[in-house]
Structures are given as structure tokens and as C-alpha cells.
Amino acid sequence: MWRAPVTRLPSHVFRLPASPRCAGTTLRTHPTPVRYPRRGLGQLTQAAALKPSSPKGPRASSAPSHPSKATLDSDDLPIVSLDGRKVAIGWNAETWSRFHNIWLRDHCRCSECFHAVTKQRLFDTFEIPADIQPLDVKAIPEGLQVTWPASTPHISLYPWSWLQTCSYDPPFPHLRPESESKTHQIIWGSKIQQAPPTVTYEEVMESGDFGLYKWLQNIDRFGFSFVNNVPVTTEATEELATRIGFIRETQYGKFWDFTSNMAKGDTAYTDLALSAHTDNTYFTDPAGLQMFHMLSHTEGSGGASLLVDGFYAASILRDLHPESYELLTRIPVPAHAVGEEGCLYRSSPPLGYPVLSVDRSSGALYQVRWNNDDRSVLGHVGGDELEKLYEAMRIWNRLLKISDLEYWVQLTPGTVVIMNNHRVLHGRSAFTGRRRMCGAYIGIDEYTSKLAVLEEKFSSRTSTPSEGQRSVWHPKF
Ligand SMILES: C[N+](C)(C)CCCC[C@H](N)C(=O)O
Ligand SMILES: O=C(O)CCC(=O)C(=O)O
């Protein structure tokens, strides 16, 4: 049985082994702090600075760390030079970035080129000559200053830290904001039941939003969170959901209040057991968050809830069954929801989406789509690949049922569970009696937007300026 080496974290949570990249989690390498060009390097004359730098100029080897302040000392500025159709910036003796001239002109964010409030581009990118050349490039304490040819020469200024965050030749991943959350992702197994991520209703509802931030950080890191002490009403549960964003309405309604009465044409509205699955595999954009609050269960038993970390299961599949992992990241699987007379939802495009969606550039897993009950006819997989696909699904299904991965919990009135439906699978055991459940979906974009806004508010990296308007140099757009 594959087990990630347990590190110094509590026994029920651990980070993936220090392999370069695992499903959904890229461990951050903390760059050794790098000094800016020493005085000697910073003293290039203006003319020298404009000379094309040596094409074999040193490439990035030690990634720079963000400058500790917005402006740099005049005698310690990066070297800047023209390099054909690019501008080269020497952060230190061996680390350079190169930005295409057209990229720099396109990304000018002065008030003429970029709307200071709406943060939308104001000029026509395609008016920029493909071979545009600066009249001048200069390193000044505030950043890289570039003068562009125009009837009245146009001056652009790019802050040093923004250039480092956006550097693409080479990229500095550890400076990208998305590296933060990926690094924070914590995968878990059944031992999470020792200390599941939990916040209180009072924390989440308090007006300062820090409790709400704590809740969303839980979801960002673990893929789910409980909320305790929630009033046992649909109204309080709905109000809790809308603290994150507007509810996603579907054919099941907006805020659901359901039981096993087949009110809707889906087995969720029965007392049957449901194996681990994600919802909405038939939607182009499956709901991002799913919230459940069990309001009552009388005259019966069972109905325990199941949570499985799909990113954990996928990392095991990747490491132990790479061929099956590859098939599940490549072969689309169609799905449908047609139980309601007035509905005939089927995947669009008709072939559907892979069970495991992987970012083709980084290789990081970003979504699990799995509901074997809602899967449609596999009519597009030919040859021996079909049997390999069934074998891959069999292995995947077996992984989801390993006791070390299953977190069974009996929900009780007053405790809400919310999960990231793109990562955490859920299910339930069969039950008897009358079981009343309520909840809602929230779109993935509403969730990630609210988390980003709260990060702006509470984290040091991207604080909103005192005047309340976010900077045009915000690292996230
Ligand atoms: C609305 N509520 C969550 C109660 C039921 C949703 C139906 C679940 C459906 N089989 C799916 O996997 O999407
Ligand atoms: O009834 C439950 O506990 C969960 C039902 C379910 O899996 C769903 O609605 O997707």
C-alpha cells in the first residue's frame, strides 16, 4: 500500500513527498535570497545599456526574490539593455529576464493605455507595429522606463517587482501568486477525522470577514471544511452559503431542501447508497463548491457522509499506475442528467471530459470529474484502449474505496460541510427513515474570486492601497 512519507505535520495531514510535482501540489523551492547587481554592475553608462547584451547573456539560474521595497537604490539598479526585439533585464550577475518589445508596449498600464478603475486595456494592441523598437530603455528606482516612438513619444514605466512576477523568459514560478495556494494544498486521508478543518458559524458570519477568510482558506488547502454551531434552519444555511457568493441555480433548484421522495429525477432523492463522486459531471462547468446541512434524520439510521480527497487518490494512481493515470487524464468520458422530464443534460462537447483534468503546461491536476452512475455510453473508445480504460477506471474506483482514503462522517444538525467539487468526492451510505438535507452549489469562479478578494484584504502580498482601489500592477491580472 503506497504511503506518503509522513513529515513533521500532524499525523492526519501531510504534504506529498518531495517529488518535483504531484497531482495538484507543486512544492515550492524557497530561492536563496539574491542580491541585486552590485555597484559595479549597476554603473553601465546609458549608451552601454542600450547596446544589445551578449546574446549568450547569462540565463536565469538563481531566481530573484521580490525587491523588499517598491523603488530601488539608484546605485543598485538592474541592468537593462536592448536585445534585438526584446529588452533584457539583468537582476543579478547570472539572472536575466527578456521581454519582447511588443509585449512591453502591449502591457503599458499608464492611464492612457489602461483604465485605472476597470483595469481594462484602452488602446488597440494591433496598432502596435510587430517590430516595434523602443527609442530608449532606462533603469530608474521606480522600475523599467521605456520610451516608444509615436507622434509624441510615449513613456511607459514597469515596476521591478511586477516585471519579476510576470517574467516569462524565464518564468519565476515561486513569484507567481498561484504558487502560494498550490504550495498550501494539503492532501489527506482517513486520519483527517482526527482534526478536520472546521470554523464556527459565528466566525464566518462576523462582519470583519476574517472568519470567512479562514473558512475559504480551509477549503483552499484541504478541499473541504465544516462549520459548527449553524442554526438548524434552511434560512441560516442559505445565508451562510451566500457569504461566499451567489448560489448556483440548476435543474435541482437554487437552495435545495431535499429528502428521499424522488422530488427530482436523481438517486440523490432516494435512500440508496451513493459511492464517491463529484457532482455535475454532465455540465460544462461543474459547480465549484457544494454545501450540505443535514437538518434531521428520524425513524431510521444510516445516511453517513463520505469524503475522499480526489487529489490524493490521483497522486497514488499517478505514482503506482502511470498508464492508467495517463488514460484518465486524456480520454474524455461523457455524462448525462436526464431524470427530469424537462431536462436532457449531456456533455458538451458530446464526448465529455477526462476524469482527471491536468494543466498541460504545469502538469498539475486541477479537476476531478467522476460519477460512474451518471456516465453515458462510451461510444468513442476503440481497439484495446477500451479495455485499458475499463482497467484504469477499475483501479481508480478501487483507490477511492481504500479505507485509508475514505473519510466517513455522520453529519448532525448544526454542522455544515462544504467541499470543493473539483477536488473532493462525496457520497453517502444507504439509510432508512426520514432524512432531510439542505444545501447549495457555488460556482468555482465565485469561490476563487471571493478567496482572492479576502487574500487582498488580509494577506501582505497583495494589499489593496489605502484609497481602496486595487493597483493596476496587481499580480493577479
Ligand atoms: C441537488 N442535489 C445536490 C441534492 C442533488 C444533485 C444531483 C446529483 C447528480 N447525480 C450529480 O452528480 O450531479
Ligand atoms: O444525501 C447526501 O448525503 C449526499 C447526496 C449527494 O451525493 C448529492 O446530492 O450529490
Coordinates of C-alpha atoms in Angstrom, one line a residue, residues 37-387:
P37 CA 23.5 43.9 -9.2
R38 CA 26.4 45.1 -7.2
R39 CA 27.5 48.8 -7.7
G40 CA 30.0 47.8 -10.4
L41 CA 27.2 46.1 -12.5
G42 CA 24.8 49.0 -12.0
Q43 CA 27.2 51.6 -13.4
L44 CA 26.7 50.8 -17.1
T45 CA 26.6 54.1 -19.0
Q46 CA 23.3 54.9 -20.8
A47 CA 24.9 54.1 -24.1
A48 CA 26.3 50.9 -22.9
A49 CA 22.9 50.0 -21.5
L50 CA 21.4 50.4 -25.0
K51 CA 23.9 48.1 -26.6
P52 CA 22.5 44.7 -27.3
S53 CA 23.5 42.5 -24.4
S54 CA 25.6 39.4 -25.2
P55 CA 23.1 37.1 -26.8
K56 CA 24.6 34.4 -24.6
G57 CA 23.9 36.7 -21.7
P58 CA 23.7 34.6 -18.5
R59 CA 20.3 32.9 -18.2
A60 CA 18.3 32.5 -15.1
S61 CA 19.9 30.2 -12.6
S62 CA 19.2 31.7 -9.2
A63 CA 15.7 33.1 -9.3
P64 CA 15.4 36.6 -7.9
S65 CA 13.3 37.3 -4.8
H66 CA 10.9 40.2 -4.9
P67 CA 12.6 43.5 -4.1
S68 CA 11.8 44.4 -0.5
K69 CA 10.7 47.9 -1.5
A70 CA 8.8 49.4 -4.4
T71 CA 11.8 51.6 -5.6
L72 CA 15.4 50.5 -5.7
D73 CA 18.5 52.5 -4.7
S74 CA 19.9 54.4 -7.7
D75 CA 23.3 52.8 -7.4
D76 CA 21.9 49.3 -7.3
L77 CA 19.6 49.0 -10.2
P78 CA 19.2 46.1 -12.6
I79 CA 21.0 46.3 -15.9
V80 CA 18.7 46.9 -18.8
S81 CA 19.6 46.7 -22.5
L82 CA 18.0 46.2 -25.9
D83 CA 18.4 42.7 -27.2
G84 CA 17.0 42.6 -30.8
R85 CA 13.2 42.6 -30.5
K86 CA 13.5 42.3 -26.7
V87 CA 14.6 44.2 -23.6
A88 CA 16.9 42.3 -21.3
I89 CA 17.0 42.9 -17.6
G90 CA 19.9 41.7 -15.5
W91 CA 18.6 41.1 -12.0
N92 CA 22.0 39.9 -10.9
A93 CA 25.2 38.7 -12.4
E94 CA 23.6 35.4 -13.5
T95 CA 19.9 36.0 -13.7
W96 CA 18.3 37.8 -16.7
S97 CA 14.8 38.2 -18.0
R98 CA 13.9 39.1 -21.5
F99 CA 10.7 40.8 -22.5
H100 CA 9.6 41.2 -26.1
N101 CA 9.2 44.8 -27.2
I102 CA 5.6 44.2 -28.4
W103 CA 4.9 42.5 -25.0
L104 CA 6.1 45.5 -23.1
R105 CA 4.2 48.0 -25.3
D106 CA 1.1 45.9 -25.0
H107 CA 1.4 45.8 -21.2
C108 CA 1.8 49.5 -20.6
R109 CA -0.6 50.3 -17.8
C110 CA -0.4 54.1 -17.8
S111 CA -3.8 55.9 -17.5
E112 CA -3.9 56.4 -21.3
C113 CA -3.4 52.7 -22.1
F114 CA -5.2 51.0 -19.2
H115 CA -8.3 52.1 -17.4
A116 CA -7.3 52.9 -13.8
V117 CA -10.7 51.8 -12.3
T118 CA -11.9 49.0 -14.6
K119 CA -8.4 47.6 -15.3
Q120 CA -9.3 47.2 -19.0
R121 CA -6.9 47.9 -21.9
L122 CA -7.7 51.2 -23.5
F123 CA -5.7 51.0 -26.7
D124 CA -5.6 48.8 -29.7
T125 CA -2.9 46.1 -29.3
F126 CA -3.0 45.5 -33.0
E127 CA -1.9 49.1 -33.8
I128 CA 1.5 48.2 -32.3
P129 CA 3.9 47.5 -35.1
A130 CA 5.0 43.9 -34.9
D131 CA 8.7 45.0 -35.0
I132 CA 8.3 48.0 -32.6
Q133 CA 11.6 49.2 -31.2
P134 CA 12.0 51.5 -28.1
L135 CA 13.6 54.9 -28.5
D136 CA 15.1 54.4 -25.1
V137 CA 15.2 52.0 -22.2
K138 CA 16.4 53.1 -18.7
A139 CA 16.6 51.6 -15.2
I140 CA 15.2 54.0 -12.7
P141 CA 14.5 53.4 -9.0
E142 CA 10.7 53.0 -9.7
G143 CA 11.2 50.5 -12.5
L144 CA 12.0 50.0 -16.1
Q145 CA 11.3 53.1 -18.1
V146 CA 10.8 52.7 -21.9
T147 CA 10.2 55.5 -24.4
W148 CA 8.2 54.4 -27.5
P149 CA 8.2 56.0 -30.9
A150 CA 4.9 57.9 -31.6
S151 CA 3.9 61.4 -32.8
T152 CA 4.6 62.3 -29.2
P153 CA 7.0 59.7 -27.8
H154 CA 5.1 57.5 -25.3
I155 CA 6.8 56.8 -22.0
S156 CA 5.9 53.5 -20.1
L157 CA 7.1 52.6 -16.6
Y158 CA 7.0 49.0 -15.4
P159 CA 7.7 48.3 -11.6
W160 CA 10.6 46.0 -10.9
S161 CA 8.6 43.6 -8.8
W162 CA 5.8 43.4 -11.4
L163 CA 8.3 42.5 -14.1
Q164 CA 9.7 39.8 -11.9
T165 CA 6.3 38.3 -11.2
C166 CA 5.4 38.4 -14.9
S167 CA 8.8 37.2 -16.2
Y168 CA 8.2 34.5 -18.8
D169 CA 11.7 34.2 -20.2
P170 CA 12.5 32.7 -17.9
P171 CA 9.4 32.3 -15.6
F172 CA 10.0 32.6 -11.8
P173 CA 7.2 30.3 -10.6
H174 CA 7.8 31.0 -7.0
L175 CA 7.0 34.6 -7.5
R176 CA 3.7 33.9 -9.2
P177 CA 0.7 34.3 -6.9
E178 CA -0.8 30.9 -7.9
S179 CA 2.3 29.2 -6.4
E180 CA 1.1 30.2 -2.9
S181 CA -2.1 28.2 -2.9
K182 CA -0.6 25.2 -4.7
T183 CA 2.1 25.1 -2.0
H184 CA -0.6 25.4 0.7
Q185 CA -2.6 22.5 -0.6
I186 CA -2.6 19.7 1.9
I187 CA -3.7 16.3 0.9
W188 CA -5.4 14.0 3.4
G189 CA -6.7 10.5 4.0
S190 CA -9.0 8.9 6.6
K191 CA -6.9 10.3 9.5
I192 CA -8.2 13.7 8.8
Q193 CA -11.0 12.7 11.1
Q194 CA -8.6 13.4 14.0
A195 CA -8.7 17.1 13.3
P196 CA -10.9 18.1 10.3
P197 CA -10.7 21.7 9.1
T198 CA -13.5 23.5 11.0
V199 CA -14.7 27.0 11.7
T200 CA -17.7 28.2 13.7
Y201 CA -20.8 29.8 12.3
E202 CA -20.1 32.9 14.5
E203 CA -16.6 33.3 12.9
V204 CA -18.0 33.1 9.4
M205 CA -20.8 35.4 9.9
E206 CA -18.9 38.1 11.7
S207 CA -18.7 41.3 9.7
G208 CA -15.0 41.7 9.6
D209 CA -14.7 38.8 7.1
F210 CA -11.6 37.3 8.8
G211 CA -13.6 34.2 9.8
L212 CA -14.9 34.0 6.2
Y213 CA -11.3 34.1 5.0
K214 CA -10.3 31.4 7.5
W215 CA -13.2 29.2 6.1
L216 CA -12.2 29.7 2.5
Q217 CA -8.5 29.1 3.4
N218 CA -9.6 25.7 4.8
I219 CA -11.4 24.9 1.6
D220 CA -8.4 26.1 -0.5
R221 CA -6.0 23.9 1.5
F222 CA -8.0 20.8 2.3
G223 CA -10.7 20.9 -0.3
F224 CA -13.4 21.0 2.4
S225 CA -14.4 22.4 5.7
F226 CA -17.0 22.0 8.4
V227 CA -18.9 24.9 10.0
N228 CA -20.1 24.2 13.5
N229 CA -23.0 25.8 15.5
V230 CA -25.1 26.6 12.4
P231 CA -28.7 27.3 13.3
V232 CA -30.7 24.3 12.1
T233 CA -32.7 26.1 9.5
T234 CA -32.7 26.4 5.8
E235 CA -32.6 30.2 6.1
A236 CA -29.4 30.2 8.2
T237 CA -27.8 27.7 5.9
E238 CA -28.6 29.7 2.8
E239 CA -27.3 32.8 4.4
L240 CA -24.1 31.0 5.2
A241 CA -23.7 29.9 1.6
T242 CA -24.2 33.4 0.3
R243 CA -21.3 34.7 2.5
I244 CA -19.1 33.2 -0.3
G245 CA -21.1 34.4 -3.3
F246 CA -24.4 34.0 -5.1
I247 CA -25.8 30.5 -5.2
R248 CA -25.5 28.5 -8.5
E249 CA -29.1 27.6 -9.6
T250 CA -29.5 24.3 -11.5
Q251 CA -32.3 22.0 -12.6
Y252 CA -32.4 20.9 -8.9
G253 CA -33.4 24.5 -7.9
K254 CA -31.4 27.2 -6.2
F255 CA -31.2 26.3 -2.5
W256 CA -32.1 22.7 -2.1
D257 CA -34.1 21.2 0.8
F258 CA -34.5 17.5 -0.1
T259 CA -35.3 14.1 1.1
S260 CA -35.8 10.6 -0.3
N261 CA -39.0 11.3 -2.1
M262 CA -37.9 11.4 -5.7
A263 CA -38.9 15.0 -5.9
K264 CA -36.3 15.3 -8.6
G265 CA -35.2 12.6 -11.1
D266 CA -32.0 11.7 -9.4
T267 CA -30.8 9.0 -7.0
A268 CA -29.8 11.7 -4.5
Y269 CA -33.5 11.9 -3.9
T270 CA -33.7 8.3 -2.8
D271 CA -32.4 6.4 0.3
L272 CA -29.8 4.5 -1.8
A273 CA -26.1 4.5 -1.1
L274 CA -24.1 6.8 -3.4
S275 CA -20.4 5.9 -4.0
A276 CA -17.8 8.6 -4.0
H277 CA -18.5 11.0 -6.8
T278 CA -18.3 14.6 -7.9
D279 CA -21.5 16.4 -9.0
N280 CA -22.4 17.9 -12.3
T281 CA -20.0 15.8 -14.5
Y282 CA -22.6 16.5 -17.3
F283 CA -22.1 20.3 -17.0
T284 CA -19.5 22.2 -19.0
D285 CA -18.7 23.9 -15.7
P286 CA -19.4 21.6 -12.7
A287 CA -20.3 23.5 -9.5
G288 CA -17.2 24.6 -7.6
L289 CA -18.5 24.2 -4.1
Q290 CA -21.2 22.0 -2.7
M291 CA -22.7 22.6 0.7
F292 CA -24.7 20.1 2.8
H293 CA -26.5 20.6 6.1
M294 CA -28.5 17.6 7.5
L295 CA -31.4 19.2 9.2
S296 CA -33.0 16.0 10.6
H297 CA -33.0 12.2 10.4
T298 CA -35.8 10.5 12.2
E299 CA -37.2 7.0 12.4
G300 CA -34.2 5.4 10.8
S301 CA -30.4 5.1 10.6
G302 CA -27.5 5.2 8.2
G303 CA -27.0 8.1 5.8
A304 CA -23.4 8.7 6.8
S305 CA -21.5 11.1 4.6
L306 CA -18.3 10.1 2.7
L307 CA -15.4 12.4 1.7
V308 CA -12.4 11.4 -0.4
D309 CA -9.5 13.7 -1.4
G310 CA -9.5 13.2 -5.2
F311 CA -6.1 14.8 -5.5
Y312 CA -4.7 12.3 -3.0
A313 CA -6.2 9.4 -4.9
A314 CA -4.9 10.8 -8.2
S315 CA -1.4 11.2 -6.9
I316 CA -1.4 7.5 -5.9
L317 CA -2.7 6.5 -9.3
R318 CA -0.1 8.6 -11.0
D319 CA 2.7 7.1 -8.9
L320 CA 1.6 3.4 -8.9
H321 CA -0.3 3.1 -12.2
P322 CA 1.1 5.8 -14.5
E323 CA -0.5 4.2 -17.6
S324 CA -4.0 4.3 -16.1
Y325 CA -3.4 7.8 -14.9
E326 CA -2.4 8.9 -18.4
L327 CA -5.6 7.3 -19.8
L328 CA -7.8 9.1 -17.3
T329 CA -6.2 12.4 -18.0
R330 CA -6.6 12.0 -21.8
I331 CA -9.7 10.1 -22.7
P332 CA -13.0 12.1 -22.5
V333 CA -15.9 10.4 -20.6
P334 CA -19.4 11.6 -21.4
A335 CA -22.1 12.1 -18.8
H336 CA -25.8 12.9 -18.6
A337 CA -28.6 14.1 -16.3
V338 CA -31.9 13.2 -17.9
G339 CA -34.0 12.1 -14.9
E340 CA -36.2 15.2 -15.1
E341 CA -38.8 15.3 -17.9
G342 CA -37.9 18.8 -18.8
C343 CA -34.2 18.2 -18.8
L344 CA -31.8 16.4 -21.1
Y345 CA -28.3 17.5 -20.0
R346 CA -25.5 15.8 -21.8
S347 CA -21.8 16.6 -22.0
S348 CA -20.8 19.4 -24.4
P349 CA -18.8 18.5 -26.4
P350 CA -20.7 15.2 -26.5
L351 CA -17.6 13.1 -25.8
G352 CA -17.3 14.9 -22.4
Y353 CA -14.2 15.5 -20.3
P354 CA -11.4 13.4 -18.8
V355 CA -11.9 12.1 -15.3
L356 CA -8.7 13.9 -14.3
S357 CA -8.1 17.3 -15.8
V358 CA -4.4 18.3 -15.9
D359 CA -2.9 21.6 -16.7
R360 CA -1.0 20.8 -19.9
S361 CA 1.8 23.3 -19.2
S362 CA 2.5 22.6 -15.5
G363 CA 1.2 19.0 -15.3
A364 CA -0.7 19.9 -12.2
L365 CA -4.1 18.2 -11.6
Y366 CA -6.8 20.8 -11.3
Q367 CA -10.1 19.0 -11.5
V368 CA -11.6 15.6 -10.8
R369 CA -14.8 14.7 -12.6
W370 CA -16.1 11.3 -11.5
N371 CA -19.6 9.9 -11.2
N372 CA -19.8 6.4 -12.6
D373 CA -23.6 6.4 -12.1
D374 CA -24.1 9.5 -14.4
R375 CA -21.6 8.2 -17.0
S376 CA -23.1 7.9 -20.6
V377 CA -22.3 5.4 -23.3
L378 CA -18.6 5.0 -24.1
G379 CA -19.0 5.1 -27.8
H380 CA -15.8 6.7 -28.9
V381 CA -13.0 4.5 -27.4
G382 CA -11.9 1.8 -29.9
G383 CA -9.4 -1.0 -30.1
D384 CA -7.7 -2.4 -27.0
E385 CA -7.8 1.1 -25.4
L386 CA -11.4 0.4 -24.3
E387 CA -10.3 -2.5 -22.1

